[in-house]
Short mmCIF file of C-alpha atoms in Angstrom, two decimals:
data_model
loop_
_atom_site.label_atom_id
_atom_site.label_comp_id
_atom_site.label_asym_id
_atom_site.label_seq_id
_atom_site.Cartn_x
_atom_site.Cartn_y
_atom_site.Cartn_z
CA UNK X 1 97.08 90.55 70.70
CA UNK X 2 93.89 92.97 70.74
CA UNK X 3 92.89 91.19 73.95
CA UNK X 4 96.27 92.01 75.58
CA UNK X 5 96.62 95.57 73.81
CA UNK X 6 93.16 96.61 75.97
CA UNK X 7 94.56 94.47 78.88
CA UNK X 8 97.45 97.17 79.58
CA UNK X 9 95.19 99.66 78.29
CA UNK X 10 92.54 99.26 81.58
CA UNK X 11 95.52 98.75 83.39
CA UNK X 12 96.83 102.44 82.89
CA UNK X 13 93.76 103.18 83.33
CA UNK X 14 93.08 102.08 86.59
CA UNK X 15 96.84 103.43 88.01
CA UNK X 16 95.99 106.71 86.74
CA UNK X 17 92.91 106.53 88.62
CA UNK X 18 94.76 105.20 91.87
CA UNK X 19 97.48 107.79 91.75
CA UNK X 20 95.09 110.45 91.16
CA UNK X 21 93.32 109.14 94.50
CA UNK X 22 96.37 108.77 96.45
CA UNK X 23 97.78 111.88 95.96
CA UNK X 24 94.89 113.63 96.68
CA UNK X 25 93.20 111.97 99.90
CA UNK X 26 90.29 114.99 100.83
CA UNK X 27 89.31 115.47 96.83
CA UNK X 28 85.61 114.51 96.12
CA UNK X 29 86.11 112.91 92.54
CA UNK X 30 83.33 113.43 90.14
CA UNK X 31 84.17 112.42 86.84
CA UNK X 32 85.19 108.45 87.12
CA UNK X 33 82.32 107.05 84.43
CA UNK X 34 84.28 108.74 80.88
CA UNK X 35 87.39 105.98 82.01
CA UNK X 36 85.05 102.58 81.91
CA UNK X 37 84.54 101.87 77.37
CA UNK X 38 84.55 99.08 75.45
CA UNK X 39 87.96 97.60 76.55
CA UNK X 40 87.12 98.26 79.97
CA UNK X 41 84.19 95.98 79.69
CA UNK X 42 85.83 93.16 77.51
CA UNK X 43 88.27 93.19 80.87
CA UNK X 44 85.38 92.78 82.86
CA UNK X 45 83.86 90.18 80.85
CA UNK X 46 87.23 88.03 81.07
CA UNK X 47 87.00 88.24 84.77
CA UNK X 48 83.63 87.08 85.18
CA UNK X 49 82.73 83.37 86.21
CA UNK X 50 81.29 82.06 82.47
CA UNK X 51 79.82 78.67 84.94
CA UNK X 52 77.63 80.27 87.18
CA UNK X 53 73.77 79.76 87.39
CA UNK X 54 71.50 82.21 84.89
CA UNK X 55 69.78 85.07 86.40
CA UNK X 56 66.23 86.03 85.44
CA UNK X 57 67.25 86.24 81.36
CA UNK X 58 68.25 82.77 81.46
CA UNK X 59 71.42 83.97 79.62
CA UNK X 60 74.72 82.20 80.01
CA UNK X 61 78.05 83.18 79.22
CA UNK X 62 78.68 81.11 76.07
CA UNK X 63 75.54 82.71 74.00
CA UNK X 64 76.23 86.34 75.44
CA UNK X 65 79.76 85.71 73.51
CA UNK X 66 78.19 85.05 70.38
CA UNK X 67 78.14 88.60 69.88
CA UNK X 68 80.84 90.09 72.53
CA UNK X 69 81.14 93.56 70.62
CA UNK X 70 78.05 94.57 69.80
CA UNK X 71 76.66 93.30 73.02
CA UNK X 72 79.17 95.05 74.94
CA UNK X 73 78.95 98.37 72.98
CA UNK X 74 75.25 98.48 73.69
CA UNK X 75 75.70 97.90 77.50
CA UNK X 76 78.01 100.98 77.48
CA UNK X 77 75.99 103.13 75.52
CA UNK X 78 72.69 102.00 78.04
CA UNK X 79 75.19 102.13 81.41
CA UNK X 80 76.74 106.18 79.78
CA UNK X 81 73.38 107.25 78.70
CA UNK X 82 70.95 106.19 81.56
CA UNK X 83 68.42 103.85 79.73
CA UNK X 84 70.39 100.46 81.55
CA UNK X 85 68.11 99.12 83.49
CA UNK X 86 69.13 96.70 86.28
CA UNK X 87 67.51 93.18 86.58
CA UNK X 88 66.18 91.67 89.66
CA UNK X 89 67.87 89.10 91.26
CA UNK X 90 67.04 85.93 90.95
CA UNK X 91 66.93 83.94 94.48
CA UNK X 92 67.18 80.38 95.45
CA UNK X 93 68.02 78.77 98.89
CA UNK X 94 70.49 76.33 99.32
CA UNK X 95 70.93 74.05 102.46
CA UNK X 96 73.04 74.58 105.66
CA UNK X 97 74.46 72.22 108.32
CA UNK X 98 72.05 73.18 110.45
CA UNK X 99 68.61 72.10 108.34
CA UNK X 100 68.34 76.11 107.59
CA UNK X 101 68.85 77.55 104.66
CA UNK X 102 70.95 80.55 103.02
CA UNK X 103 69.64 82.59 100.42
CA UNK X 104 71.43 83.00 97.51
CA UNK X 105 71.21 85.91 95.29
CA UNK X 106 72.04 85.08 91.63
CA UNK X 107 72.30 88.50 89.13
CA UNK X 108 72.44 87.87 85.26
CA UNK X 109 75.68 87.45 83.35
CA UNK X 110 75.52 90.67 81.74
CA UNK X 111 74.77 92.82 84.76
CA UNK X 112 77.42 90.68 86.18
CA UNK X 113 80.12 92.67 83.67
CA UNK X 114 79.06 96.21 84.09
CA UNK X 115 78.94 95.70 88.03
CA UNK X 116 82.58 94.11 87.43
CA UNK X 117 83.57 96.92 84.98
CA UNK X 118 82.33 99.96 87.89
CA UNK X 119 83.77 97.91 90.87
CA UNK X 120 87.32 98.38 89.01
CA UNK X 121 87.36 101.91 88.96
CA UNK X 122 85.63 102.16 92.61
CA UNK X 123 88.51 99.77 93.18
CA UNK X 124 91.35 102.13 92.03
CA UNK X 125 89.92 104.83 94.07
CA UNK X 126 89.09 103.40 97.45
CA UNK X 127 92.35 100.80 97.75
CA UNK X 128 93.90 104.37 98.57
CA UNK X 129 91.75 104.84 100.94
CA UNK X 130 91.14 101.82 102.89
CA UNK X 131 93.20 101.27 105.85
CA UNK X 132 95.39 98.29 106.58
CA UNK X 133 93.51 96.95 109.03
CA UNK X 134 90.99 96.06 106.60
CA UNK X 135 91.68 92.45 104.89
CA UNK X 136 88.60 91.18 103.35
CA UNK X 137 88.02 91.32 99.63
CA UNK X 138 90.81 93.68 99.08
CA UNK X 139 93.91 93.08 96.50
CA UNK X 140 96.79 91.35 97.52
CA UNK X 141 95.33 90.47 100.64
CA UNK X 142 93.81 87.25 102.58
CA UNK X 143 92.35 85.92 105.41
CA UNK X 144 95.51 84.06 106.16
CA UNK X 145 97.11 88.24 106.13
CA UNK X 146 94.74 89.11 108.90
CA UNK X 147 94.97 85.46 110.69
CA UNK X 148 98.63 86.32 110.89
CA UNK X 149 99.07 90.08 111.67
CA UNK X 150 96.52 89.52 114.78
CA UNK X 151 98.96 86.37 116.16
CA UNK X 152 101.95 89.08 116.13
CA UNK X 153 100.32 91.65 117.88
CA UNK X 154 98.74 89.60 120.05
CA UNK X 155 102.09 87.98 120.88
CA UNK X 156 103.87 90.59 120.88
CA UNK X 157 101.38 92.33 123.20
CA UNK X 158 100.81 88.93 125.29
CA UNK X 159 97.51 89.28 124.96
CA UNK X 160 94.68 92.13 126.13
CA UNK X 161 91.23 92.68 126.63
CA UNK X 162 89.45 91.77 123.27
CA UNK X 163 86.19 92.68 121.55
CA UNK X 164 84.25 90.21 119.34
CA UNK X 165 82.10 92.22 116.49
CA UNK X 166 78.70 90.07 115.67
CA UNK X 167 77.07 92.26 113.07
CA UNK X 168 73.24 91.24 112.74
CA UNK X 169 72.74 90.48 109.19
CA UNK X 170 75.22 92.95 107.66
CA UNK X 171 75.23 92.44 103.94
CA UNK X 172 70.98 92.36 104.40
CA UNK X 173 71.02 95.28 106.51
CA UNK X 174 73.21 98.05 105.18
CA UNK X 175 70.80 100.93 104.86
CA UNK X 176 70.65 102.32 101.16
CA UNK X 177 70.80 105.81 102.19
CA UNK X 178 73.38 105.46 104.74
CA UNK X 179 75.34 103.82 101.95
CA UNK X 180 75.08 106.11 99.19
CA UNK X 181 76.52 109.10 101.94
CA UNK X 182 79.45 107.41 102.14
CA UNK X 183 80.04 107.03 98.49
CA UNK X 184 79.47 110.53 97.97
CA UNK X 185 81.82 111.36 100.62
CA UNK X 186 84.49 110.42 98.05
CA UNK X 187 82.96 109.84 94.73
CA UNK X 188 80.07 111.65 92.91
CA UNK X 189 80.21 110.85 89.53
CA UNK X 190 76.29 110.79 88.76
CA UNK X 191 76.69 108.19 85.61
CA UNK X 192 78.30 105.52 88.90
CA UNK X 193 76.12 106.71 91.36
CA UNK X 194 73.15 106.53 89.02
CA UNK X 195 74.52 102.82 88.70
CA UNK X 196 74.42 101.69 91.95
CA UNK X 197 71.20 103.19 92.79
CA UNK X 198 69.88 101.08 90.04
CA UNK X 199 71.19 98.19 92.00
CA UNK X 200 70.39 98.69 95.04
CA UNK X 201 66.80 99.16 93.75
CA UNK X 202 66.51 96.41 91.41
CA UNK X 203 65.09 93.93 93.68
CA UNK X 204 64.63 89.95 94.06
CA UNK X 205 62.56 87.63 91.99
CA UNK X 206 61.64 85.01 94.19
CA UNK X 207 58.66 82.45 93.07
CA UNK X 208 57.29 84.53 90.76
CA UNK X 209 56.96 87.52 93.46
CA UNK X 210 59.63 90.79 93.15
CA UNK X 211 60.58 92.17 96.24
CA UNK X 212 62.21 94.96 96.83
CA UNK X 213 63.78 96.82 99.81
CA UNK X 214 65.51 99.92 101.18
CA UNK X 215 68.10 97.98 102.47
CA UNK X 216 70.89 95.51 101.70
CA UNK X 217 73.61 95.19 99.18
CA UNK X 218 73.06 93.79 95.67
CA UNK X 219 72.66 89.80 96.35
CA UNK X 220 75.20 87.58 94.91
CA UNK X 221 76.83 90.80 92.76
CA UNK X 222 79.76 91.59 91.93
CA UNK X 223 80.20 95.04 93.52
CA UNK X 224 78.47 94.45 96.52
CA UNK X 225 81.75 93.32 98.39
CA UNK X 226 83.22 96.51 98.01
CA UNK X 227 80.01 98.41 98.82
CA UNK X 228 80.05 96.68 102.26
CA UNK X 229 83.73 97.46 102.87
CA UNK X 230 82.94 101.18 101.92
CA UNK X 231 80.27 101.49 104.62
CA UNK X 232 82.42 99.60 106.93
CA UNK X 233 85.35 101.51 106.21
CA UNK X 234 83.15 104.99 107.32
CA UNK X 235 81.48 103.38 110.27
CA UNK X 236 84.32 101.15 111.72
CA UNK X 237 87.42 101.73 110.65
CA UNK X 238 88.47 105.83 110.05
CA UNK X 239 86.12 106.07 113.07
CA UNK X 240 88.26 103.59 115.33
CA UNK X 241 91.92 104.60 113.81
CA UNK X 242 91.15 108.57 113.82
CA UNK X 243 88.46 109.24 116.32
CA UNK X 244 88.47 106.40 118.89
CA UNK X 245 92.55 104.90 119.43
CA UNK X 246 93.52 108.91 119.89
CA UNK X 247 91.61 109.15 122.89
CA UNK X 248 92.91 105.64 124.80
CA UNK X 249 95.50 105.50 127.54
CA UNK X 250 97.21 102.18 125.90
CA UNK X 251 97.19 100.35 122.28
CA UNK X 252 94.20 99.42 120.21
CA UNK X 253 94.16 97.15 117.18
CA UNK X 254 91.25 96.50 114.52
CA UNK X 255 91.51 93.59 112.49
CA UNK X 256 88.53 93.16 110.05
CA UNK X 257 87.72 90.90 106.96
CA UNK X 258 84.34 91.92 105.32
CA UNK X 259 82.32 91.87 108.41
CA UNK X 260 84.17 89.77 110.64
CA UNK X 261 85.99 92.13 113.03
CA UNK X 262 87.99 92.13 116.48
CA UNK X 263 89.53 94.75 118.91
CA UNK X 264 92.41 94.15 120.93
CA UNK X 265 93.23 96.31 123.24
CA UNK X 266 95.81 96.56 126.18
CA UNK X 267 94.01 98.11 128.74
CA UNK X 268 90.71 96.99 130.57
CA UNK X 269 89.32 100.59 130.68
CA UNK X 270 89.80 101.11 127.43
CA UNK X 271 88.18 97.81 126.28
CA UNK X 272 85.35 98.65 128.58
CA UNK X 273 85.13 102.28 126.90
CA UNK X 274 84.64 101.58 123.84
CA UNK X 275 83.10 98.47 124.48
CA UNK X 276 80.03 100.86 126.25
CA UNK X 277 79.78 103.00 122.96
CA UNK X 278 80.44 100.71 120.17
CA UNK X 279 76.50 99.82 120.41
CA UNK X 280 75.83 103.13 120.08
CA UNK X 281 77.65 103.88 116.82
CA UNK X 282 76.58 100.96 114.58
CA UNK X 283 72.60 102.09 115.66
CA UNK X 284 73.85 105.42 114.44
CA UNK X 285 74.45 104.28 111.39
CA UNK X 286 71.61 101.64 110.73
CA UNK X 287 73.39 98.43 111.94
CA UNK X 288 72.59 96.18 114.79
CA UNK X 289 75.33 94.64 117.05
CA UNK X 290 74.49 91.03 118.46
CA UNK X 291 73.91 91.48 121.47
CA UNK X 292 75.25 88.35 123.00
CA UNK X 293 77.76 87.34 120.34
CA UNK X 294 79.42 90.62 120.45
CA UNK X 295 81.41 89.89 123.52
CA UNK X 296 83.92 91.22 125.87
CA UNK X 297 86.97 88.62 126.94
CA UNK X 298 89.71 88.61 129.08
CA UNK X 299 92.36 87.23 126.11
CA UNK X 300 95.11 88.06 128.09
CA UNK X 301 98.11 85.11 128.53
CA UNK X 302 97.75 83.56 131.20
CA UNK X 303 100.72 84.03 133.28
CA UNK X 304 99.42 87.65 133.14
CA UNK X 305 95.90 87.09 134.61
CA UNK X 306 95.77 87.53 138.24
CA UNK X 307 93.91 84.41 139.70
CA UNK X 308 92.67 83.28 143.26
CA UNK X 309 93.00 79.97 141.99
CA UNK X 310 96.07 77.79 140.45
CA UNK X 311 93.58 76.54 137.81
CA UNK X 312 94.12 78.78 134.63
CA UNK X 313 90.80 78.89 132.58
CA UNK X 314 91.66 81.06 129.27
CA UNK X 315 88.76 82.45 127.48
CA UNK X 316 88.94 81.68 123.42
CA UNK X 317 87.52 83.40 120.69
CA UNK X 318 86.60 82.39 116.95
CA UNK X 319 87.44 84.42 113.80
CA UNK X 320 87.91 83.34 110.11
CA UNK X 321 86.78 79.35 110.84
CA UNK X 322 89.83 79.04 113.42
CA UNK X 323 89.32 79.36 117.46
CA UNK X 324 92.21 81.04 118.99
CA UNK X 325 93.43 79.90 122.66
CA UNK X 326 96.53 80.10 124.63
CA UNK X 327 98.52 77.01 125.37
CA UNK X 328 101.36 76.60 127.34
CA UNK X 329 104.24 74.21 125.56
CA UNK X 330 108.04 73.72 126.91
CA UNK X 331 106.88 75.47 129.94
CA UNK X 332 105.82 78.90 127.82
CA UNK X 333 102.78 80.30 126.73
CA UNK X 334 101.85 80.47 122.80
CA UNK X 335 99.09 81.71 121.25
CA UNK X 336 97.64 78.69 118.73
CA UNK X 337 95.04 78.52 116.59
CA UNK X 338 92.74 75.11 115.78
CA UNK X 339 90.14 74.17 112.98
CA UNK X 340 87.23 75.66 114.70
CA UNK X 341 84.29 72.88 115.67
CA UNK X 342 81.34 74.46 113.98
CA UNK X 343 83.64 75.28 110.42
CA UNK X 344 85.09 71.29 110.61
CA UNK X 345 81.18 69.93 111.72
CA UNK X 346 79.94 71.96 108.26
CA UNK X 347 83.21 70.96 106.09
CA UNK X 348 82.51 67.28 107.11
CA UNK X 349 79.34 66.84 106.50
CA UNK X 350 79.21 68.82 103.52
CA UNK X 351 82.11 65.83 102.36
CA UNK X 352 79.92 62.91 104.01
CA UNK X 353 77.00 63.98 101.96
CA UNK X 354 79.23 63.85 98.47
CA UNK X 355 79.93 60.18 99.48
CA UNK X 356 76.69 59.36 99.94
CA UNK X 357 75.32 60.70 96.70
CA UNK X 358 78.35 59.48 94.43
CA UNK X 359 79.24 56.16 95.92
CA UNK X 360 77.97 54.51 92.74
CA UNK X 361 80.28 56.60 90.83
CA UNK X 362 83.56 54.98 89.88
CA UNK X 363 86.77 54.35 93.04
CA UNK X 364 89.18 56.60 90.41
CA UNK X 365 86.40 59.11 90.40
CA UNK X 366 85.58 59.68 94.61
CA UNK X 367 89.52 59.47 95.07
CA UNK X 368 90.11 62.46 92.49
CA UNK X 369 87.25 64.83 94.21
CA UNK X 370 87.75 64.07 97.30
CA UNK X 371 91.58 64.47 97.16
CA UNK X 372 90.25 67.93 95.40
CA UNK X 373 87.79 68.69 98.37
CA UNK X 374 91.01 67.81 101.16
CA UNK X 375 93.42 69.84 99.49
CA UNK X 376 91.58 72.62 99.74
CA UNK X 377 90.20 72.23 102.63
CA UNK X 378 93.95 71.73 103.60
CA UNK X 379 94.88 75.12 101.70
CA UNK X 380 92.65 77.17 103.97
CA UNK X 381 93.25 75.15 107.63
CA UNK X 382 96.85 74.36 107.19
CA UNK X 383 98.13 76.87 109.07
CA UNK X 384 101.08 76.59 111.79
CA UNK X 385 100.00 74.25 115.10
CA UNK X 386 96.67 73.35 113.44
CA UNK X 387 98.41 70.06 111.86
CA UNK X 388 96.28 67.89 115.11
CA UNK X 389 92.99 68.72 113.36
CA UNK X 390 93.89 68.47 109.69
CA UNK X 391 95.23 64.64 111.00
CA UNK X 392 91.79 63.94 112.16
CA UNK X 393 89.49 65.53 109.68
CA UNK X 394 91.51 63.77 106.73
CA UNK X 395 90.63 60.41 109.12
CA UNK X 396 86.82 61.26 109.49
CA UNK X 397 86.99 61.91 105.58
CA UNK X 398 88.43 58.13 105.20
CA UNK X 399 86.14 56.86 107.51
CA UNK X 400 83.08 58.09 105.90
CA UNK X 401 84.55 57.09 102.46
CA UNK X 402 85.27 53.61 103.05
CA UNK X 403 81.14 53.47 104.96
CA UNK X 404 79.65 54.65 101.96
CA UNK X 405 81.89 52.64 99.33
CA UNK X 406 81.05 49.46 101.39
CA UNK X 407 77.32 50.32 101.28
CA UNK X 408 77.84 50.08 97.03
CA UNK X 409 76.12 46.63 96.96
CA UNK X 410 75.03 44.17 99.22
CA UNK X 411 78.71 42.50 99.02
CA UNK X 412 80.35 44.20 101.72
CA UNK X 413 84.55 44.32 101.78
CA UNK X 414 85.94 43.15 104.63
CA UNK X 415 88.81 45.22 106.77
CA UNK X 416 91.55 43.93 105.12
CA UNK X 417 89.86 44.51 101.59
CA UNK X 418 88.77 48.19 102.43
CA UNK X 419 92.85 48.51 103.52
CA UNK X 420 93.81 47.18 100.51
CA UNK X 421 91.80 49.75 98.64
CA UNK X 422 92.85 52.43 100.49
CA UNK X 423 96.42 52.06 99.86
CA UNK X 424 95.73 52.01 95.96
CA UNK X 425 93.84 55.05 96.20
CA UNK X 426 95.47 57.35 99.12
CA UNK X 427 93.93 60.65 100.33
CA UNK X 428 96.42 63.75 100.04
CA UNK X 429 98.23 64.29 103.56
CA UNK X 430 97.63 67.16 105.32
CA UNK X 431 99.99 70.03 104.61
CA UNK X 432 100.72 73.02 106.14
CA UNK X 433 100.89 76.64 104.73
CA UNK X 434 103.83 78.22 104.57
CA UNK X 435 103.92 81.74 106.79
CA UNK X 436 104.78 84.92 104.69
CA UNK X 437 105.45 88.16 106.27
CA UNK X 438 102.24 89.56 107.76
CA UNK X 439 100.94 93.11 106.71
CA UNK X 440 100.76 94.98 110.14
CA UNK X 441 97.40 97.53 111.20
CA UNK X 442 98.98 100.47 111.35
CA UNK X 443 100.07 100.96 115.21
#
C-alpha cells in the first residue's frame, strides 16, 4: 500500500509540475529540485532495469535493495546538498554487423535512479513544450506514430521534395555548453542544473584510463535521451516550425525521432532554401551535418514528375529501419514501406549467430527464443504492405535454424526428417500491426 500511496503521490507531483509548465509557456522555472524526495526516488528506483550490467561500483540492483531507505535518503540528502558526486562511466564495446564496434556506456545502478528521478520532473516540464513533430523518446509516442503521420502527409500531399537529416555523431557531439543554454532557457533550478553538470563531466572509465570531454551526453544514462531531444528541440524544431515554415511559399513538415529527422516539403524552392542553410545552422550550434547522407530527393509520386522518358525511376529514402518508395498497384500510385536491407542484413545475422552458439542447447529451447526473437522482430516490421519481407526473413530464420541444428553431430537429418521437425516445433507467422490513428505535426 505504501508503495502505491507514493505512486499517486509523484504522480500529482509531476501534473502539478506539467500544468504549471503549460500554462505558462515563456516562464523560466527555477525552483523544480524541492518536488524530487524520498518517494520520488523509490518511483525511480521501480522504474529502473534491476538486470543491467554494473557500472564502476560493481553494485547491482538486488544488494542496493538491501537497504532501499537509507540508501535512498542518503542519495537525496548528497543530490539536495551538493556533495553527490557522479561516477564515470564504465565503457565496453560490443560487436556490429559490420566487424566494427559500438561503444557502450554503462552508469552505476544508483546514479541510474537519481538521473531517472531528475529526468521525471525535466519530463513534466518539457512534454509541454516539445512540439508534435517530435516522436522519439517522448510519452505516449512511437516510432510506428511518426512512421504513420509521415505516410498521411505524404499521401495526402502526393509526395514533395524531401530532406534526409544525417547528424554526425549526435549523442557524442552535443556540445556541453551549447546544451546547458538551452536548459536554462527554460529551467534554472541550480540543485538540477548542478546535476547535470555533474554528468556531463563525470567522464568514461575505459581500461583503467578516465576520459573525459566537453562534449556528448551522459553514455548509456538515463537522462541523456531527453537531453538530446532538448537541444534538438532548440536547434531543429522551434527553429523550423516558428522561424523557417513562416517564411515558405508552400507546406513544410518535420518529422523527427531522437536524431533521425526528415523534411517534406511541397515546393522545390523551398526544399532548395532551406536545404542551402540547414548546414549552416547545425555548425551554429556545434553539430555537423553528413555531408553526403544528408540528401536532397525528388520524393514526389510519380505521375507528378515530369519525365523525358516513359521509364519512371522514383528516388527512396530510409528512416526508422524501413525504406520508403512509391509503387504503383491497380493502376494507382501508393506510398509503401519495406524492411529496409541494411536493418534485415543486421537482424539476421544477429539471429544466425544465436543458432550457431546454442545449437547444442535443447530443440524446445531454440524454438522458444527464437519464436521470442521473430515476434518481436515481427512487432516492430509488421507494419501495412511490409508482409513480403516478414514472409522471407521468417524463411531465412528457418533456414539458418534447421543448418545449424543439422550441424549438432556428425548424424545429419535428412529433408524429410528436418520437415518433420519443423512441423513439431513451428516458428510464429508473421503478423501485422494494427494501424491506430496517427498524431499529425502540426500543419
Amino acid at each position: 500500500m505504501a508503495g502505491t500511496s507514493s505512486l499517486g503521490t509523484v504522480s500529482t507531483r509531476l501534473e502539478r509540475i506539467a500544468k504549471l509548465a503549460k500554462r505558462s509557456p515563456s516562464m523560466v522555472i527555477s525552483t523544480l529540485a524541492h518536488h524530487i524526495d524520498v518517494d520520488m526516488l523509490r518511483e525511480a528506483h521501480r522504474l529502473t532495469r534491476k538486470d543491467g550490467a554494473l557500472g564502476v561500483d560493481g553494485q547491482n540492483a538486488k544488494s542496493y535493495a538491501v537497504n532501499l531507505e537509507d540508501n535512498l535518503q542518503s542519495l537525496l540528502d548528497r543530490a539536495k546538498s551538493g556533495t553527490y558526486r557522479a561516477p564515470p562511466v564504465r565503457r565496453v564495446h560490443i560487436p556490429k554487423a559490420n566487424g566494427e564496434t559500438r561503444p557502450l556506456g554503462i552508469p552505476t545502478f544508483e546514479d541510474k535512479v537519481l538521473q531517472r528521478a531528475v529526468a521525471m520532473v525535466l519530463q513534466a516540464v518539457y512534454e509541454q513544450d516539445f512540439l508534435d513533430c517530435s516522436y522519439g523518446f517522448r510519452p505516449k509516442r512511437s516510432a510506428h506514430d511518426l512512421l504513420e503521420a509521415l505516410w498521411v502527409k505524404t499521401t495526402t500531399m502526393a509526395g514533395g521534395w524531401l530532406i534526409e537529416i544525417d547528424i554526425r555523431k549526435y549523442f557524442e557531439t552535443i556540445p556541453h555548453r551549447h546544451l546547458t543554454d538551452a536548459i536554462r532557457r527554460r529551467v534554472v533550478d541550480g540543485t538540477l542544473l548542478r546535476l547535470i553538470g555533474k554528468w556531463l563531466n563525470a567522464g568514461v572509465l575505459e581500461g583503467g584510463e578516465l576520459s573525459r570531454s566537453d562534449e556528448g551526453t551522459p553514455q548509456g544514462g538515463v537522462i541523456s535521451p531527453l537531453l538530446a531531444n532538448i537541444y534538438l528541440h532548440v536547434v531543429l524544431d522551434e527553429w523550423f516550425e516558428r522561424e523557417v515554415k513562416p517564411r515558405l511559399e508552400g507546406q513544410a513538415h518535420l518529422f523527427r525521432y531522437a536524431d533521425d529527422a526528415v523534411l517534406l516539403f511541397e515546393r522545390e524552392s523551398d526544399a532548395r532554401r532551406v536545404f542551402e542553410v540547414l548546414p549552416k545552422r547545425f555548425e551554429k550550434h556545434g553539430l555537423t551535418l553528413h555531408p553526403d547522407k544528408t540528401r536532397l530527393i525528388e520524393f514526389r509520386r510519380p505521375d507528378r514528375q515530369a519525365r523525358e522518358s516513359k521509364e519512371i525511376v522514383s528516388e527512396t529514402f530510409d528512416l526508422l529501419g524501413f525504406t520508403h518508395f512509391w509503387k504503383k498497384t491497380w493502376n494507382k500510385w501508393s506510398l509503401k514501406r519495406k524492411t529496409a536491407k541494411d536493418r534485415s542484413r543486421r537482424a539476421l545475422t544477429r539471429i544466425v549467430d544465436w543458432c550457431k552458439q546454442h545449437r547444442h542447447s535443447t530443440v524446445s529451447l531454440q524454438h522458444h527464443v527464437l519464436g521470442q526473437k521473430l515476434r518481436g522482430h515481427f512487432g516492430y516490421f509488421g507494419i501495412s504492405g511490409n508482409s513480403d519481407a516478414l514472409v522471407r526473413f521468417r524463411h531465412r530464420v528457418r533456414q539458418a535454424w534447421c543448418k545449424w541444428l543439422n550441424r549438432r553431430s556428425q548424424r545429419k537429418r535428412n529433408w524429410d526428417q528436418l520437415a518433420n521437425l519443423m512441423a513439431r516445433f513451428p516458428l510464429p507467422p508473421p503478423r501485422i500491426v494494427p494501424v491506430r490513428a496517427p498524431r499529425l505535426a502540426n500543419p
